[in-house]
Amino acid sequence: MRISFQHLIGAVIGGAVSGLFFYALGTHDGKQQAALNAAQAVTQAIQNRAGINETIDNMDSAALCIELGGVREQCEQLRGLAEDQR
């Protein structure tokens, strides 16, 4: 059995088409995985933000001032201002 030029060309074209198909399939799967990873990162960031917001909401003005790097004596003055406003 002899392989003709047409058979050889057909095999090359068939290989190229199937190679492109598998390349496109792999690229598509890679994009889906990247999108999934991004969605998971956003979800984690939102959960972290919710925890931070809860911590901040539970602080009074003086505690928040100290947490942000304020001088304790100056921050304690905020506590008195908050009590005066009630």
mmCIF file of N, CA and C in Angstrom:
data_model
loop_
_atom_site.group_PDB
_atom_site.id
_atom_site.type_symbol
_atom_site.label_atom_id
_atom_site.label_comp_id
_atom_site.label_asym_id
_atom_site.label_seq_id
_atom_site.Cartn_x
_atom_site.Cartn_y
_atom_site.Cartn_z
ATOM 1 N N MET A 1 0.839 -1.166 0.000
ATOM 2 C CA MET A 1 0.000 0.000 0.000
ATOM 3 C C MET A 1 0.886 1.232 0.000
ATOM 4 N N ARG A 2 0.567 2.089 -0.880
ATOM 5 C CA ARG A 2 1.351 3.301 -1.050
ATOM 6 C C ARG A 2 0.560 4.514 -0.571
ATOM 7 N N ILE A 3 1.211 5.395 0.142
ATOM 8 C CA ILE A 3 0.552 6.610 0.616
ATOM 9 C C ILE A 3 0.710 7.674 -0.456
ATOM 10 N N SER A 4 -0.406 8.191 -0.890
ATOM 11 C CA SER A 4 -0.354 9.210 -1.937
ATOM 12 C C SER A 4 -0.223 10.592 -1.313
ATOM 13 N N PHE A 5 0.095 11.543 -2.147
ATOM 14 C CA PHE A 5 0.249 12.936 -1.718
ATOM 15 C C PHE A 5 -1.079 13.471 -1.159
ATOM 16 N N GLN A 6 -2.185 13.060 -1.756
ATOM 17 C CA GLN A 6 -3.496 13.513 -1.293
ATOM 18 C C GLN A 6 -3.800 12.992 0.116
ATOM 19 N N HIS A 7 -3.415 11.743 0.374
ATOM 20 C CA HIS A 7 -3.620 11.192 1.710
ATOM 21 C C HIS A 7 -2.772 11.940 2.737
ATOM 22 N N LEU A 8 -1.564 12.257 2.344
ATOM 23 C CA LEU A 8 -0.656 12.981 3.234
ATOM 24 C C LEU A 8 -1.207 14.374 3.525
ATOM 25 N N ILE A 9 -1.675 15.084 2.517
ATOM 26 C CA ILE A 9 -2.260 16.411 2.693
ATOM 27 C C ILE A 9 -3.518 16.309 3.572
ATOM 28 N N GLY A 10 -4.340 15.306 3.329
ATOM 29 C CA GLY A 10 -5.547 15.102 4.132
ATOM 30 C C GLY A 10 -5.218 14.863 5.596
ATOM 31 N N ALA A 11 -4.175 14.076 5.838
ATOM 32 C CA ALA A 11 -3.768 13.800 7.216
ATOM 33 C C ALA A 11 -3.260 15.077 7.893
ATOM 34 N N VAL A 12 -2.493 15.890 7.174
ATOM 35 C CA VAL A 12 -1.963 17.139 7.736
ATOM 36 C C VAL A 12 -3.111 18.099 8.044
ATOM 37 N N ILE A 13 -4.048 18.234 7.112
ATOM 38 C CA ILE A 13 -5.188 19.130 7.331
ATOM 39 C C ILE A 13 -6.051 18.623 8.494
ATOM 40 N N GLY A 14 -6.293 17.318 8.528
ATOM 41 C CA GLY A 14 -7.073 16.736 9.631
ATOM 42 C C GLY A 14 -6.391 16.957 10.968
ATOM 43 N N GLY A 15 -5.082 16.790 11.004
ATOM 44 C CA GLY A 15 -4.329 17.022 12.242
ATOM 45 C C GLY A 15 -4.387 18.482 12.670
ATOM 46 N N ALA A 16 -4.288 19.378 11.687
ATOM 47 C CA ALA A 16 -4.339 20.800 12.008
ATOM 48 C C ALA A 16 -5.711 21.190 12.541
ATOM 49 N N VAL A 17 -6.766 20.677 11.915
ATOM 50 C CA VAL A 17 -8.126 20.997 12.368
ATOM 51 C C VAL A 17 -8.361 20.461 13.769
ATOM 52 N N SER A 18 -7.962 19.223 14.015
ATOM 53 C CA SER A 18 -8.171 18.670 15.355
ATOM 54 C C SER A 18 -7.275 19.383 16.376
ATOM 55 N N GLY A 19 -6.077 19.780 15.966
ATOM 56 C CA GLY A 19 -5.197 20.538 16.864
ATOM 57 C C GLY A 19 -5.815 21.875 17.240
ATOM 58 N N LEU A 20 -6.395 22.558 16.259
ATOM 59 C CA LEU A 20 -7.068 23.821 16.544
ATOM 60 C C LEU A 20 -8.264 23.622 17.471
ATOM 61 N N PHE A 21 -8.998 22.539 17.247
ATOM 62 C CA PHE A 21 -10.146 22.246 18.108
ATOM 63 C C PHE A 21 -9.698 22.069 19.554
ATOM 64 N N PHE A 22 -8.669 21.252 19.763
ATOM 65 C CA PHE A 22 -8.213 21.013 21.135
ATOM 66 C C PHE A 22 -7.560 22.246 21.741
ATOM 67 N N TYR A 23 -6.901 23.056 20.931
ATOM 68 C CA TYR A 23 -6.336 24.320 21.418
ATOM 69 C C TYR A 23 -7.461 25.247 21.885
ATOM 70 N N ALA A 24 -8.508 25.374 21.064
ATOM 71 C CA ALA A 24 -9.641 26.233 21.420
ATOM 72 C C ALA A 24 -10.340 25.708 22.669
ATOM 73 N N LEU A 25 -10.486 24.401 22.773
ATOM 74 C CA LEU A 25 -11.111 23.803 23.948
ATOM 75 C C LEU A 25 -10.289 24.102 25.201
ATOM 76 N N GLY A 26 -8.983 23.969 25.107
ATOM 77 C CA GLY A 26 -8.108 24.255 26.249
ATOM 78 C C GLY A 26 -8.128 25.723 26.626
ATOM 79 N N THR A 27 -8.153 26.601 25.640
ATOM 80 C CA THR A 27 -8.206 28.033 25.911
ATOM 81 C C THR A 27 -9.519 28.389 26.595
ATOM 82 N N HIS A 28 -10.609 27.811 26.114
ATOM 83 C CA HIS A 28 -11.922 28.063 26.710
ATOM 84 C C HIS A 28 -11.945 27.605 28.167
ATOM 85 N N ASP A 29 -11.408 26.412 28.429
ATOM 86 C CA ASP A 29 -11.369 25.893 29.798
ATOM 87 C C ASP A 29 -10.496 26.782 30.681
ATOM 88 N N GLY A 30 -9.401 27.283 30.127
ATOM 89 C CA GLY A 30 -8.526 28.174 30.889
ATOM 90 C C GLY A 30 -9.221 29.480 31.239
ATOM 91 N N LYS A 31 -10.007 30.017 30.316
ATOM 92 C CA LYS A 31 -10.740 31.249 30.588
ATOM 93 C C LYS A 31 -11.808 31.012 31.649
ATOM 94 N N GLN A 32 -12.461 29.866 31.573
ATOM 95 C CA GLN A 32 -13.470 29.552 32.588
ATOM 96 C C GLN A 32 -12.829 29.440 33.968
ATOM 97 N N GLN A 33 -11.667 28.812 34.042
ATOM 98 C CA GLN A 33 -10.978 28.660 35.328
ATOM 99 C C GLN A 33 -10.540 30.023 35.850
ATOM 100 N N ALA A 34 -10.055 30.882 34.973
ATOM 101 C CA ALA A 34 -9.650 32.226 35.394
ATOM 102 C C ALA A 34 -10.852 33.013 35.906
ATOM 103 N N ALA A 35 -11.990 32.893 35.236
ATOM 104 C CA ALA A 35 -13.201 33.585 35.688
ATOM 105 C C ALA A 35 -13.662 33.042 37.045
ATOM 106 N N LEU A 36 -13.578 31.752 37.218
ATOM 107 C CA LEU A 36 -13.951 31.139 38.493
ATOM 108 C C LEU A 36 -13.026 31.615 39.612
ATOM 109 N N ASN A 37 -11.731 31.664 39.342
ATOM 110 C CA ASN A 37 -10.770 32.138 40.345
ATOM 111 C C ASN A 37 -11.040 33.595 40.712
ATOM 112 N N ALA A 38 -11.361 34.416 39.715
ATOM 113 C CA ALA A 38 -11.666 35.825 39.979
ATOM 114 C C ALA A 38 -12.922 35.949 40.824
ATOM 115 N N ALA A 39 -13.944 35.160 40.524
ATOM 116 C CA ALA A 39 -15.183 35.207 41.302
ATOM 117 C C ALA A 39 -14.936 34.776 42.751
ATOM 118 N N GLN A 40 -14.101 33.774 42.938
ATOM 119 C CA GLN A 40 -13.786 33.327 44.292
ATOM 120 C C GLN A 40 -13.008 34.400 45.055
ATOM 121 N N ALA A 41 -12.110 35.093 44.370
ATOM 122 C CA ALA A 41 -11.343 36.158 45.012
ATOM 123 C C ALA A 41 -12.254 37.310 45.425
ATOM 124 N N VAL A 42 -13.204 37.656 44.576
ATOM 125 C CA VAL A 42 -14.156 38.729 44.906
ATOM 126 C C VAL A 42 -15.006 38.318 46.098
ATOM 127 N N THR A 43 -15.466 37.086 46.115
ATOM 128 C CA THR A 43 -16.273 36.588 47.232
ATOM 129 C C THR A 43 -15.488 36.658 48.533
ATOM 130 N N GLN A 44 -14.233 36.256 48.492
ATOM 131 C CA GLN A 44 -13.390 36.300 49.691
ATOM 132 C C GLN A 44 -13.169 37.736 50.147
ATOM 133 N N ALA A 45 -12.971 38.650 49.215
ATOM 134 C CA ALA A 45 -12.773 40.055 49.563
ATOM 135 C C ALA A 45 -14.029 40.640 50.214
ATOM 136 N N ILE A 46 -15.189 40.270 49.701
ATOM 137 C CA ILE A 46 -16.449 40.761 50.279
ATOM 138 C C ILE A 46 -16.629 40.221 51.693
ATOM 139 N N GLN A 47 -16.297 38.955 51.906
ATOM 140 C CA GLN A 47 -16.413 38.371 53.246
ATOM 141 C C GLN A 47 -15.446 39.060 54.206
ATOM 142 N N ASN A 48 -14.220 39.316 53.749
ATOM 143 C CA ASN A 48 -13.251 40.005 54.603
ATOM 144 C C ASN A 48 -13.743 41.408 54.932
ATOM 145 N N ARG A 49 -14.297 42.088 53.935
ATOM 146 C CA ARG A 49 -14.800 43.450 54.137
ATOM 147 C C ARG A 49 -15.943 43.452 55.143
ATOM 148 N N ALA A 50 -16.813 42.448 55.090
ATOM 149 C CA ALA A 50 -17.930 42.371 56.032
ATOM 150 C C ALA A 50 -17.406 42.243 57.463
ATOM 151 N N GLY A 51 -16.362 41.451 57.653
ATOM 152 C CA GLY A 51 -15.768 41.299 58.978
ATOM 153 C C GLY A 51 -15.144 42.591 59.468
ATOM 154 N N ILE A 52 -14.475 43.301 58.566
ATOM 155 C CA ILE A 52 -13.857 44.582 58.928
ATOM 156 C C ILE A 52 -14.943 45.597 59.279
ATOM 157 N N ASN A 53 -15.999 45.650 58.462
ATOM 158 C CA ASN A 53 -17.091 46.588 58.732
ATOM 159 C C ASN A 53 -17.730 46.320 60.094
ATOM 160 N N GLU A 54 -17.910 45.048 60.429
ATOM 161 C CA GLU A 54 -18.512 44.708 61.718
ATOM 162 C C GLU A 54 -17.620 45.165 62.866
ATOM 163 N N THR A 55 -16.321 44.966 62.733
ATOM 164 C CA THR A 55 -15.379 45.392 63.764
ATOM 165 C C THR A 55 -15.423 46.900 63.939
ATOM 166 N N ILE A 56 -15.418 47.628 62.840
ATOM 167 C CA ILE A 56 -15.430 49.094 62.899
ATOM 168 C C ILE A 56 -16.752 49.608 63.470
ATOM 169 N N ASP A 57 -17.854 49.006 63.059
ATOM 170 C CA ASP A 57 -19.162 49.446 63.554
ATOM 171 C C ASP A 57 -19.293 49.273 65.062
ATOM 172 N N ASN A 58 -18.584 48.296 65.624
ATOM 173 C CA ASN A 58 -18.658 48.038 67.059
ATOM 174 C C ASN A 58 -17.707 48.919 67.867
ATOM 175 N N MET A 59 -16.888 49.732 67.223
ATOM 176 C CA MET A 59 -15.948 50.606 67.925
ATOM 177 C C MET A 59 -16.590 51.968 68.178
ATOM 178 N N ASP A 60 -16.226 52.564 69.310
ATOM 179 C CA ASP A 60 -16.635 53.945 69.517
ATOM 180 C C ASP A 60 -15.594 54.861 68.873
ATOM 181 N N SER A 61 -15.838 56.149 68.919
ATOM 182 C CA SER A 61 -14.960 57.108 68.232
ATOM 183 C C SER A 61 -13.527 57.043 68.745
ATOM 184 N N ALA A 62 -13.366 56.931 70.046
ATOM 185 C CA ALA A 62 -12.022 56.911 70.629
ATOM 186 C C ALA A 62 -11.268 55.650 70.211
ATOM 187 N N ALA A 63 -11.927 54.505 70.259
ATOM 188 C CA ALA A 63 -11.268 53.252 69.870
ATOM 189 C C ALA A 63 -10.879 53.281 68.400
ATOM 190 N N LEU A 64 -11.745 53.830 67.551
ATOM 191 C CA LEU A 64 -11.429 53.931 66.130
ATOM 192 C C LEU A 64 -10.248 54.865 65.905
ATOM 193 N N CYS A 65 -10.229 55.970 66.625
ATOM 194 C CA CYS A 65 -9.113 56.918 66.527
ATOM 195 C C CYS A 65 -7.788 56.240 66.891
ATOM 196 N N ILE A 66 -7.796 55.480 67.972
ATOM 197 C CA ILE A 66 -6.576 54.775 68.406
ATOM 198 C C ILE A 66 -6.177 53.730 67.374
ATOM 199 N N GLU A 67 -7.150 52.998 66.855
ATOM 200 C CA GLU A 67 -6.871 51.961 65.847
ATOM 201 C C GLU A 67 -6.242 52.559 64.590
ATOM 202 N N LEU A 68 -6.633 53.769 64.264
ATOM 203 C CA LEU A 68 -6.094 54.434 63.070
ATOM 204 C C LEU A 68 -4.765 55.132 63.332
ATOM 205 N N GLY A 69 -4.243 54.993 64.567
ATOM 206 C CA GLY A 69 -2.904 55.510 64.848
ATOM 207 C C GLY A 69 -2.887 56.829 65.591
ATOM 208 N N GLY A 70 -4.020 57.213 66.141
ATOM 209 C CA GLY A 70 -4.076 58.469 66.893
ATOM 210 C C GLY A 70 -3.405 58.339 68.249
ATOM 211 N N VAL A 71 -3.094 59.477 68.829
ATOM 212 C CA VAL A 71 -2.486 59.515 70.160
ATOM 213 C C VAL A 71 -3.602 59.283 71.179
ATOM 214 N N ARG A 72 -3.349 58.370 72.121
ATOM 215 C CA ARG A 72 -4.386 57.952 73.055
ATOM 216 C C ARG A 72 -5.021 59.135 73.795
ATOM 217 N N GLU A 73 -4.219 60.064 74.275
ATOM 218 C CA GLU A 73 -4.765 61.186 75.044
ATOM 219 C C GLU A 73 -5.704 62.034 74.185
ATOM 220 N N GLN A 74 -5.314 62.249 72.937
ATOM 221 C CA GLN A 74 -6.162 63.041 72.050
ATOM 222 C C GLN A 74 -7.428 62.262 71.670
ATOM 223 N N CYS A 75 -7.284 60.975 71.466
ATOM 224 C CA CYS A 75 -8.437 60.154 71.101
ATOM 225 C C CYS A 75 -9.434 60.058 72.241
ATOM 226 N N GLU A 76 -8.966 60.047 73.463
ATOM 227 C CA GLU A 76 -9.869 59.967 74.613
ATOM 228 C C GLU A 76 -10.770 61.188 74.677
ATOM 229 N N GLN A 77 -10.328 62.313 74.135
ATOM 230 C CA GLN A 77 -11.166 63.514 74.115
ATOM 231 C C GLN A 77 -12.411 63.284 73.255
ATOM 232 N N LEU A 78 -12.300 62.425 72.239
ATOM 233 C CA LEU A 78 -13.458 62.108 71.400
ATOM 234 C C LEU A 78 -14.543 61.402 72.190
ATOM 235 N N ARG A 79 -14.130 60.613 73.172
ATOM 236 C CA ARG A 79 -15.099 59.894 73.984
ATOM 237 C C ARG A 79 -15.991 60.884 74.733
ATOM 238 N N GLY A 80 -15.377 61.943 75.256
ATOM 239 C CA GLY A 80 -16.146 62.959 75.950
ATOM 240 C C GLY A 80 -17.082 63.716 75.017
ATOM 241 N N LEU A 81 -16.638 63.976 73.781
ATOM 242 C CA LEU A 81 -17.480 64.673 72.821
ATOM 243 C C LEU A 81 -18.700 63.830 72.454
ATOM 244 N N ALA A 82 -18.496 62.532 72.300
ATOM 245 C CA ALA A 82 -19.608 61.650 71.950
ATOM 246 C C ALA A 82 -20.625 61.604 73.084
ATOM 247 N N GLU A 83 -20.187 61.619 74.316
ATOM 248 C CA GLU A 83 -21.112 61.592 75.455
ATOM 249 C C GLU A 83 -21.877 62.906 75.554
ATOM 250 N N ASP A 84 -21.228 64.024 75.207
ATOM 251 C CA ASP A 84 -21.899 65.333 75.244
ATOM 252 C C ASP A 84 -22.985 65.434 74.191
ATOM 253 N N GLN A 85 -22.849 64.725 73.094
ATOM 254 C CA GLN A 85 -23.811 64.826 71.999
ATOM 255 C C GLN A 85 -25.059 63.983 72.229
ATOM 256 N N ARG A 86 -25.057 63.139 73.232
ATOM 257 C CA ARG A 86 -26.221 62.266 73.497
ATOM 258 C C ARG A 86 -27.340 63.021 74.116
#
